[in-house]
Tab-separated table of C-alpha atoms and ligand atoms in Angstrom:
chain	number	residue	atom	x	y	z
V	54	MET	CA	-15.138	-9.101	-9.918
V	55	LYS	CA	-13.863	-10.106	-6.483
V	56	THR	CA	-10.164	-9.472	-5.938
V	57	THR	CA	-8.209	-10.539	-2.865
V	58	PRO	CA	-6.104	-7.802	-1.270
V	59	PRO	CA	-2.373	-8.547	-1.369
V	60	LEU	CA	-0.709	-10.106	1.640
V	61	SER	CA	0.806	-7.488	3.984
V	62	ILE	CA	4.404	-8.248	4.869
V	63	ALA	CA	6.527	-6.624	7.571
V	64	VAL	CA	10.243	-6.892	6.835
V	65	LEU	CA	12.735	-7.045	9.726
V	66	GLY	CA	16.410	-6.500	8.944
V	67	SER	CA	19.618	-5.358	10.578
V	68	GLY	CA	21.875	-4.773	7.587
V	69	LYS	CA	22.230	-3.777	3.990
V	70	GLY	CA	18.844	-5.069	2.853
V	71	SER	CA	19.772	-6.545	-0.526
V	72	ASN	CA	17.086	-9.218	-0.032
V	73	PHE	CA	14.524	-6.541	0.760
V	74	GLN	CA	15.589	-4.780	-2.437
V	75	ALA	CA	15.019	-8.005	-4.385
V	76	ILE	CA	11.528	-8.223	-2.859
V	77	LEU	CA	10.802	-4.616	-3.892
V	78	ASP	CA	12.091	-5.271	-7.412
V	79	ALA	CA	9.898	-8.380	-7.722
V	80	ILE	CA	6.827	-6.412	-6.592
V	81	ARG	CA	7.576	-3.700	-9.148
V	82	ALA	CA	8.089	-6.286	-11.882
V	83	GLY	CA	4.700	-7.853	-11.084
V	84	ARG	CA	6.277	-11.156	-9.974
V	85	LEU	CA	5.263	-10.789	-6.338
V	86	ASN	CA	1.810	-9.829	-5.154
V	87	VAL	CA	2.451	-8.525	-1.634
V	88	ARG	CA	2.253	-5.142	0.059
V	89	VAL	CA	5.127	-3.919	2.254
V	90	ALA	CA	3.327	-2.845	5.439
V	91	CYS	CA	6.549	-1.680	7.113
V	92	VAL	CA	10.275	-2.219	7.426
V	93	LEU	CA	11.648	-2.401	10.966
V	94	SER	CA	15.293	-2.446	12.004
V	95	ASP	CA	17.080	-2.825	15.311
V	96	VAL	CA	20.002	-0.826	13.812
V	97	SER	CA	19.233	2.882	13.466
V	98	ASP	CA	21.485	3.526	10.455
V	99	ALA	CA	20.920	0.217	8.625
V	100	LEU	CA	20.815	0.581	4.848
V	101	ILE	CA	17.588	-1.450	4.757
V	102	LEU	CA	15.753	1.514	6.356
V	103	GLU	CA	17.127	3.901	3.743
V	104	ARG	CA	16.044	1.567	0.932
V	105	ALA	CA	12.550	1.432	2.430
V	106	ARG	CA	12.289	5.219	2.724
V	107	GLN	CA	13.374	5.619	-0.884
V	108	ALA	CA	10.677	3.160	-1.926
V	109	GLY	CA	8.048	5.049	0.094
V	110	SER	CA	7.493	2.236	2.618
V	111	PRO	CA	7.063	2.992	6.336
V	112	ALA	CA	10.540	2.505	7.830
V	113	GLU	CA	11.192	2.537	11.560
V	114	PHE	CA	14.096	1.932	13.894
V	115	VAL	CA	12.937	-0.076	16.898
V	116	ASP	CA	14.908	-0.146	20.132
V	117	ALA	CA	15.315	-3.922	20.589
V	118	SER	CA	16.978	-3.765	24.029
V	119	PRO	CA	17.371	-5.023	26.742
V	120	PHE	CA	19.026	-8.049	25.059
V	121	LYS	CA	21.773	-8.060	22.425
V	122	THR	CA	21.282	-11.271	20.466
V	123	LYS	CA	17.609	-12.059	21.058
V	124	LEU	CA	14.330	-10.190	20.732
V	125	ASP	CA	12.584	-10.592	24.055
V	126	GLY	CA	10.975	-8.567	26.850
V	127	ALA	CA	10.390	-4.853	26.216
V	128	GLY	CA	12.106	-4.893	22.798
V	129	GLU	CA	9.870	-7.719	21.601
V	130	GLN	CA	6.829	-5.812	22.846
V	131	ARG	CA	7.865	-2.710	20.905
V	132	VAL	CA	8.218	-4.765	17.712
V	133	LEU	CA	4.859	-6.487	18.312
V	134	ASP	CA	3.146	-3.107	18.797
V	135	ARG	CA	4.449	-1.882	15.464
V	136	LEU	CA	3.578	-5.087	13.631
V	137	ARG	CA	-0.011	-4.765	14.895
V	138	ARG	CA	-0.209	-1.068	14.101
V	139	HIS	CA	0.915	-1.649	10.511
V	140	GLY	CA	-1.436	-4.595	9.947
V	141	THR	CA	0.977	-7.474	9.332
V	142	ASP	CA	-0.004	-10.847	7.816
V	143	VAL	CA	3.488	-12.299	7.428
V	144	VAL	CA	6.792	-11.355	9.093
V	145	VAL	CA	9.789	-11.557	6.750
V	146	LEU	CA	13.248	-11.807	8.314
V	147	ALA	CA	15.736	-10.380	5.823
V	148	GLY	CA	19.052	-10.369	7.653
V	149	PHE	CA	17.579	-9.761	11.111
V	150	MET	CA	20.395	-10.610	13.519
V	151	ARG	CA	18.415	-11.614	16.630
V	152	MET	CA	16.733	-14.834	17.718
V	153	LEU	CA	12.955	-14.509	17.984
V	154	LYS	CA	11.284	-15.582	21.223
V	155	GLN	CA	7.893	-16.796	22.383
V	156	GLY	CA	5.845	-13.586	22.092
V	157	LEU	CA	6.454	-13.149	18.375
V	158	LEU	CA	6.597	-16.874	17.599
V	159	THR	CA	3.174	-17.416	19.196
V	160	THR	CA	1.479	-14.308	17.787
V	161	PHE	CA	2.692	-15.071	14.252
V	162	ALA	CA	2.834	-18.876	14.441
V	163	GLY	CA	3.422	-20.290	10.935
V	164	ARG	CA	3.640	-16.758	9.544
V	165	ILE	CA	7.326	-15.881	10.023
V	166	VAL	CA	9.757	-16.559	7.181
V	167	ASN	CA	13.568	-16.392	7.136
V	168	ILE	CA	16.281	-16.747	4.517
V	169	HIS	CA	19.519	-18.513	5.382
V	170	PRO	CA	22.712	-18.723	3.278
V	171	SER	CA	23.164	-22.524	3.247
V	172	LEU	CA	21.283	-25.697	2.390
V	173	LEU	CA	19.768	-26.310	5.818
V	174	PRO	CA	20.088	-28.332	7.969
V	175	ALA	CA	23.765	-28.013	6.964
V	176	PHE	CA	25.671	-25.033	8.351
V	177	PRO	CA	23.194	-23.178	10.558
V	178	GLY	CA	24.363	-20.069	12.425
V	179	MET	CA	26.785	-17.364	11.329
V	180	GLU	CA	28.841	-17.067	8.111
V	181	SER	CA	27.441	-20.270	6.638
V	182	TRP	CA	29.229	-19.751	3.318
V	183	LYS	CA	32.553	-19.792	5.209
V	184	GLN	CA	31.486	-22.888	7.139
V	185	ALA	CA	30.688	-24.664	3.839
V	186	LEU	CA	34.014	-23.660	2.292
V	187	ASP	CA	36.030	-24.650	5.394
V	188	TYR	CA	34.227	-28.011	5.526
V	189	GLY	CA	35.144	-28.790	1.931
V	190	ALA	CA	31.538	-29.077	0.713
V	191	LYS	CA	31.115	-29.168	-3.068
V	192	VAL	CA	27.616	-27.670	-3.118
V	193	THR	CA	25.873	-25.152	-0.889
V	194	GLY	CA	23.040	-22.701	-1.456
V	195	CYS	CA	20.253	-20.926	0.360
V	196	THR	CA	17.070	-21.877	2.181
V	197	VAL	CA	13.789	-20.051	2.759
V	198	HIS	CA	12.052	-21.522	5.794
V	199	PHE	CA	9.410	-20.877	8.405
V	200	VAL	CA	10.831	-19.774	11.738
V	201	ASP	CA	10.484	-21.818	14.904
V	202	ALA	CA	12.186	-21.531	18.289
V	203	GLY	CA	15.412	-23.195	17.099
V	204	MET	CA	18.413	-21.711	15.331
V	205	ASP	CA	17.624	-22.022	11.568
V	206	THR	CA	15.537	-25.159	12.131
V	207	GLY	CA	11.986	-24.404	10.902
V	208	PRO	CA	10.099	-26.153	8.046
V	209	ILE	CA	11.773	-25.611	4.666
V	210	ILE	CA	9.765	-23.863	1.927
V	211	LEU	CA	12.309	-23.626	-0.881
V	212	GLN	CA	16.027	-24.111	-1.527
V	213	LYS	CA	18.442	-23.160	-4.299
V	214	THR	CA	21.852	-24.711	-4.845
V	215	VAL	CA	25.201	-23.066	-5.564
V	216	PRO	CA	28.259	-25.121	-6.612
V	217	ILE	CA	31.460	-24.441	-4.672
V	218	LEU	CA	34.344	-23.814	-7.064
V	219	GLU	CA	38.053	-24.602	-6.516
V	220	SER	CA	38.752	-20.898	-6.991
V	221	ASP	CA	36.156	-19.679	-4.474
V	222	THR	CA	36.986	-17.281	-1.662
V	223	PRO	CA	34.464	-16.657	1.138
V	224	GLU	CA	33.542	-13.411	-0.627
V	225	SER	CA	32.994	-14.893	-4.103
V	226	LEU	CA	30.922	-17.758	-2.694
V	227	HIS	CA	28.834	-15.420	-0.537
V	228	HIS	CA	28.181	-13.255	-3.598
V	229	ARG	CA	26.845	-16.192	-5.668
V	230	ILE	CA	24.705	-17.404	-2.746
V	231	GLN	CA	23.195	-13.938	-2.429
V	232	GLU	CA	22.338	-13.944	-6.149
V	233	GLN	CA	20.300	-17.087	-5.518
V	234	GLU	CA	18.756	-15.620	-2.354
V	235	HIS	CA	17.458	-12.714	-4.403
V	236	LEU	CA	15.567	-15.200	-6.599
V	237	ALA	CA	14.491	-17.560	-3.830
V	238	PHE	CA	12.944	-15.081	-1.394
V	239	PRO	CA	10.458	-13.458	-3.798
V	240	GLU	CA	9.577	-16.906	-5.213
V	241	ALA	CA	8.843	-18.326	-1.768
V	242	LEU	CA	6.803	-15.280	-0.747
V	243	GLN	CA	4.760	-15.508	-3.931
V	244	LEU	CA	3.979	-19.174	-3.152
V	245	ILE	CA	2.729	-18.036	0.262
V	246	ALA	CA	0.783	-15.123	-1.259
V	247	GLU	CA	-0.954	-17.562	-3.608
V	248	GLY	CA	-1.878	-19.804	-0.668
V	249	ARG	CA	0.147	-22.670	-2.134
V	250	VAL	CA	2.286	-23.451	0.931
V	251	ARG	CA	0.695	-25.782	3.467
V	252	LEU	CA	2.360	-26.604	6.759
V	253	GLU	CA	2.158	-30.232	7.894
V	254	GLY	CA	4.092	-30.479	11.128
V	255	ARG	CA	7.784	-30.287	10.253
V	256	HIS	CA	7.092	-30.380	6.510
V	257	THR	CA	5.622	-27.998	3.985
V	258	ARG	CA	3.622	-29.123	0.958
V	259	ILE	CA	3.661	-26.908	-2.110
V	260	ARG	CA	0.510	-27.109	-4.209
V	261	PRO	CA	1.222	-27.067	-7.964
D	167	GRF	C1	21.506	-12.864	3.896
D	167	GRF	O1	22.675	-13.451	3.378
D	167	GRF	C2	20.655	-13.874	4.600
D	167	GRF	O2	20.854	-15.159	4.158
D	167	GRF	C3	21.075	-13.760	6.038
D	167	GRF	O3	21.400	-12.395	6.211
D	167	GRF	C4	21.827	-11.841	4.979
D	167	GRF	C5	21.113	-10.547	4.766
D	167	GRF	O4	21.618	-9.835	3.678
D	167	GRF	N1	20.015	-14.208	6.897
D	167	GRF	P1	20.882	-8.541	3.152
D	167	GRF	O5	20.797	-7.558	4.317
D	167	GRF	O6	19.534	-8.939	2.656
D	167	GRF	O7	21.753	-8.023	2.060
């Protein structure tokens, strides 16, 4: 019987890695057929690296300088080298706090995925849950999307909604959004792993 090898994902993160943990849990539960090729972080003591080590995945700090808020120049080259070395099909941004630039966007065109804590195109950028609350929105959520050169602008793969309650604080709202992120990210990656996501310009089509 012919079996297809699982998709190899490289996960890039700068923080606590709760979305990476959700991906690991989904793999273990048999809900997500991907292989974690490596976890890379631009923050040497990020919890995401520790989670990866505990799970037995290659985990590496990468010096992302010379820039602070974007991945460009020598730092981008160092990341690209590692992605090649580990054999990466899809790059998964799980709380990676830098804008990607041309080198990565071209090499992995249509193969970079991000999760964002709002219903894009509403509230791009930082602390989107706070933006939604301050605006007085009644519903927010999370979005899994392909990455392009813009800030949180790429084609949307999947979204989940979260109602905003009268009693919400930024913290309580962020917590409920993250619960939905932990469902949405593995689901979206499984759609990609099954070859069910097709890119048509700015839109994606999901095959049933
Ligand atoms: C998530 O809320 C995600 O939407 C944003 O960064 C956060 C990462 O959280 N892009 P974690 O490190 O996965 O816990």
